[in-house]
Short mmCIF file of C-alpha atoms in Angstrom, two decimals:
data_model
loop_
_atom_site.label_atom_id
_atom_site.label_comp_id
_atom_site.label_asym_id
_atom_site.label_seq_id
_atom_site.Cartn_x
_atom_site.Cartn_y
_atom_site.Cartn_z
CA UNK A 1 28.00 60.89 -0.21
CA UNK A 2 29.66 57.58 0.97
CA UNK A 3 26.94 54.65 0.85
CA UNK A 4 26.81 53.02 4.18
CA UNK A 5 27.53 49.15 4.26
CA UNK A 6 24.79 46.82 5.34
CA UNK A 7 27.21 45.50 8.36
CA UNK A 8 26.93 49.56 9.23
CA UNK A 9 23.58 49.56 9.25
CA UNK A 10 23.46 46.73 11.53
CA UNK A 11 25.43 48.18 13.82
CA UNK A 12 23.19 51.23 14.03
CA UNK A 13 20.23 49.48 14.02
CA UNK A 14 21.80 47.24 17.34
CA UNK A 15 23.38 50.25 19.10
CA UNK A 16 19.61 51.82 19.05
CA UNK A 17 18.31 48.61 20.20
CA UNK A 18 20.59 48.79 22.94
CA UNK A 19 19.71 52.09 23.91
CA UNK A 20 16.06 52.13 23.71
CA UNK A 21 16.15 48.38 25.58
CA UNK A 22 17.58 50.09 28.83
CA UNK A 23 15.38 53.45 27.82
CA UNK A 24 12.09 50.91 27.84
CA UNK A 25 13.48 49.14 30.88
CA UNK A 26 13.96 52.25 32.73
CA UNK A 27 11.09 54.05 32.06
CA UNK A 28 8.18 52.05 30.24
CA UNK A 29 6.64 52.36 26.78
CA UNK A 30 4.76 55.39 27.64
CA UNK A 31 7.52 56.92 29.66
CA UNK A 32 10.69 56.51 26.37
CA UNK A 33 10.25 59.68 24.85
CA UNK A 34 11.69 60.29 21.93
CA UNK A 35 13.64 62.83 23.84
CA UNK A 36 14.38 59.92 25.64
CA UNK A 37 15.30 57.67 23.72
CA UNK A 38 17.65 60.28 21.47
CA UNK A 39 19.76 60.24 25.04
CA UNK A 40 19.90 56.70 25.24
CA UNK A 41 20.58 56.00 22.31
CA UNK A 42 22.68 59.32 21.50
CA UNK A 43 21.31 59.54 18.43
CA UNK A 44 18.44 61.89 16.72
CA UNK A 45 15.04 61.06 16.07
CA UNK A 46 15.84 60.63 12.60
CA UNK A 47 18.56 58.57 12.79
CA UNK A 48 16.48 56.34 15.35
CA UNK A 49 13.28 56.45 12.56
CA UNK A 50 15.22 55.85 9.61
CA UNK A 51 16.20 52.65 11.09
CA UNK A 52 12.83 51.88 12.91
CA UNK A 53 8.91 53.27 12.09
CA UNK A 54 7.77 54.43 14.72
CA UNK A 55 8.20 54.24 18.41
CA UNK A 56 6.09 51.48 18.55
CA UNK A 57 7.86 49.32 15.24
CA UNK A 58 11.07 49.89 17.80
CA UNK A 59 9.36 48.34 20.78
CA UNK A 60 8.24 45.64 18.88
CA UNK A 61 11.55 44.73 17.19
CA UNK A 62 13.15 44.93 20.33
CA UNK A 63 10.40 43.36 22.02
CA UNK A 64 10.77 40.32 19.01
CA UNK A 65 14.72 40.42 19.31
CA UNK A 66 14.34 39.75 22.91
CA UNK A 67 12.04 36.72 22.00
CA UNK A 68 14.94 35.41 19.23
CA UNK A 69 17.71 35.47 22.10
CA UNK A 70 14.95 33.45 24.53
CA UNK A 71 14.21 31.17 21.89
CA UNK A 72 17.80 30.24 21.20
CA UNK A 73 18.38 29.03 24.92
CA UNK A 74 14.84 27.54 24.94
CA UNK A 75 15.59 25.48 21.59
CA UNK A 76 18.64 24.07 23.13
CA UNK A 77 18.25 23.80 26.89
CA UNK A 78 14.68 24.72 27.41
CA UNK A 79 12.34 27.29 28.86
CA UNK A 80 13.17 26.30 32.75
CA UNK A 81 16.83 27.65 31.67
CA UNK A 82 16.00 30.56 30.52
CA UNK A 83 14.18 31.96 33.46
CA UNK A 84 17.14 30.49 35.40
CA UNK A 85 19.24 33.09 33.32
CA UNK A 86 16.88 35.57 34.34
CA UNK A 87 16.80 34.72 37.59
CA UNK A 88 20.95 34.32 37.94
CA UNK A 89 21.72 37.67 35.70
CA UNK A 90 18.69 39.88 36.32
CA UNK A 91 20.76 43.00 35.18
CA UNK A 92 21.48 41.16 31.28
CA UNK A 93 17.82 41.50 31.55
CA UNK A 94 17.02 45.40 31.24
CA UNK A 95 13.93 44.65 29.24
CA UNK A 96 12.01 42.89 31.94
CA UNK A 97 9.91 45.94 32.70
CA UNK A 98 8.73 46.04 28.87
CA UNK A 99 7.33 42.03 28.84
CA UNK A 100 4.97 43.83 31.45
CA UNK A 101 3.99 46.26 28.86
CA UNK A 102 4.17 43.82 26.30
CA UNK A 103 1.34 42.12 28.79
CA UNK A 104 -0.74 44.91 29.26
CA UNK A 105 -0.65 46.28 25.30
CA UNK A 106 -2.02 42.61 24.59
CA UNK A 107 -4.84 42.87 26.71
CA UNK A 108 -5.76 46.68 25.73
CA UNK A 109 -4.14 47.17 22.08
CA UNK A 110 -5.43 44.50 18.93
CA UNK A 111 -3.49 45.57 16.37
CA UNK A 112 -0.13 45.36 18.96
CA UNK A 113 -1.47 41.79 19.91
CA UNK A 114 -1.70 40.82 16.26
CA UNK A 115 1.87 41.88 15.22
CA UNK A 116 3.16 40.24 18.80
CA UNK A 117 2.02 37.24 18.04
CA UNK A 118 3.32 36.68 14.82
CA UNK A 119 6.75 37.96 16.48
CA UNK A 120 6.64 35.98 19.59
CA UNK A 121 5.65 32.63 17.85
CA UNK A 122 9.51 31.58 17.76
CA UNK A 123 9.60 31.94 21.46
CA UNK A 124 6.78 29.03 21.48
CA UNK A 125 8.17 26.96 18.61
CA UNK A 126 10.88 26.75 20.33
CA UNK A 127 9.24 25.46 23.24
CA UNK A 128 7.34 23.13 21.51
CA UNK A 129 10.52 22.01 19.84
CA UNK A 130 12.22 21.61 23.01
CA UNK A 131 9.20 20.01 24.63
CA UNK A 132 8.87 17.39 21.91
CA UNK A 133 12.28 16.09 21.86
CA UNK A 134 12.47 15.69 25.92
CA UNK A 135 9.42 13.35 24.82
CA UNK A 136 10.88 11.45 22.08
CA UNK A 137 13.96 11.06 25.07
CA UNK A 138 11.15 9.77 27.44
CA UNK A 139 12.32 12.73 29.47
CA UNK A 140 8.61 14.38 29.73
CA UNK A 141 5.84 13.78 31.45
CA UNK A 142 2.99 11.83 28.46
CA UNK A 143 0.11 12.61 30.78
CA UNK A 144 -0.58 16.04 30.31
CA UNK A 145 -0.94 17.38 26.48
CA UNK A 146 1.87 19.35 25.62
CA UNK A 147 0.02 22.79 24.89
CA UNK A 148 -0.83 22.91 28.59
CA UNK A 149 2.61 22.34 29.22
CA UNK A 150 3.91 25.20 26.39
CA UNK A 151 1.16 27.45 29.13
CA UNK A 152 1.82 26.19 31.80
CA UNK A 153 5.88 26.86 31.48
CA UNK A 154 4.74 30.71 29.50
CA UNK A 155 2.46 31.21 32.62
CA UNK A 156 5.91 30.90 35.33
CA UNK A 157 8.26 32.82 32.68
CA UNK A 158 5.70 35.31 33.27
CA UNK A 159 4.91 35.25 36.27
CA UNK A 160 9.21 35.21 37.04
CA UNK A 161 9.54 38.49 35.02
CA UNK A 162 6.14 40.15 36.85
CA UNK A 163 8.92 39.52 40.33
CA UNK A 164 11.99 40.20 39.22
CA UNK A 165 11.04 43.74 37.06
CA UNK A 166 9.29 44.51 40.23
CA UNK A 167 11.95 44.33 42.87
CA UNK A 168 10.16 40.97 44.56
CA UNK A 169 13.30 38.27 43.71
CA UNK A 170 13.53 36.18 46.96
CA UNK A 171 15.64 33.63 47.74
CA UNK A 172 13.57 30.80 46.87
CA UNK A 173 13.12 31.51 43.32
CA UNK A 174 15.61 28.80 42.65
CA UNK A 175 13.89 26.16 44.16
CA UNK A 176 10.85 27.62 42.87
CA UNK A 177 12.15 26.84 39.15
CA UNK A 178 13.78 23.31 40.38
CA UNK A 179 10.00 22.71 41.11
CA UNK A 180 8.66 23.23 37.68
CA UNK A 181 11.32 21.79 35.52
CA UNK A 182 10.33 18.21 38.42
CA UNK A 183 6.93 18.74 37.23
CA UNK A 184 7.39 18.07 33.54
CA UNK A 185 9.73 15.46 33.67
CA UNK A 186 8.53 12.02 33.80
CA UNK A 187 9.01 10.88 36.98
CA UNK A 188 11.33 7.66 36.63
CA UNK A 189 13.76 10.31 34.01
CA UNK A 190 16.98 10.87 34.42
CA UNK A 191 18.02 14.52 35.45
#
């Protein structure tokens, strides 16, 4: 039997991350079946479980790759930005519908809370990265602590995702977003 490169495993382990993200998106955490997700992802069950647990280790490493792509636009251009990609290319964005499970597991499931939150903490390092530097700049607001601000900023990208995954995106998102990136910025900063 051939042995199977790690660049081929990769590859598998992507193309049934791509499949069960739109699978997820489509039809929630409770609603991917594995029947389900074998369609999406054309694959079998135990092609999709070698690679991944359980249904629930998939979620979660989707859920965390997800949070790895966010954190790479927050690191470098901030948190406002990436909700304006979300906003501007809400179809790149299958997954929305599973950050609302990802909400609702963290409020019913402990164990799924603990492993999000050591999974999503790159998300908010990256914020806090972000944040820090737009300080050092003198490009952010010094009067309000800068873990209200890391909330404050989670709070909209959630409450942008909770609109957008369900069919609410109105015209006046934009401005909406202009608003909160004014609201952090010192007010005598350059744009």
């Amino acid at each position: 039997m051939p042995k199977v490169s790690e660049d081929q495993l990769a590859a598998r382990r992507s193309e049934i991350l791509d499949g069960a993200r739109r699978c997820f998106g489509e039809f929630g955490y409770e609603g991917a079946t594995v029947r389900r997700l074998e369609e999406a992802t054309g694959l079998s069950r135990g092609a999709i479980f070698h690679h991944f647990k359980d249904k629930d280790g998939l979620f979660l490493a989707l859920a965390q790759e997800d949070a790895r792509r966010m954190a790479e636009v927050a690191a470098t251009q901030g948190l406002v930005q990436v909700m304006r990609d979300i906003l501007e290319q809400p179809d790149s964005f299958e997954w929305l519908g599973t950050r609302l499970e990802i909400a609702r597991r963290l409020r019913t499931d402990p164990e799924f809370r603990e492993s999000w939150s050591e999974k999503s903490a790159e998300l908010t390092d990256a914020t806090h990265a972000r944040l820090e530097r737009q300080k050092t700049a003198g490009r952010l607001r010094d009067d309000v602590p800068q873990e209200v601000m890391v909330e404050y900023l989670d709070l909209v990208l959630d409450g942008l995702v909770a609109r957008i995954a369900s069919g609410q995106s109105g015209p006046n998102l934009s401005a909406v977003l202009d608003l909160v990136e004014e609201s952090v910025r010192k007010s005598d900063a350059p744009h």
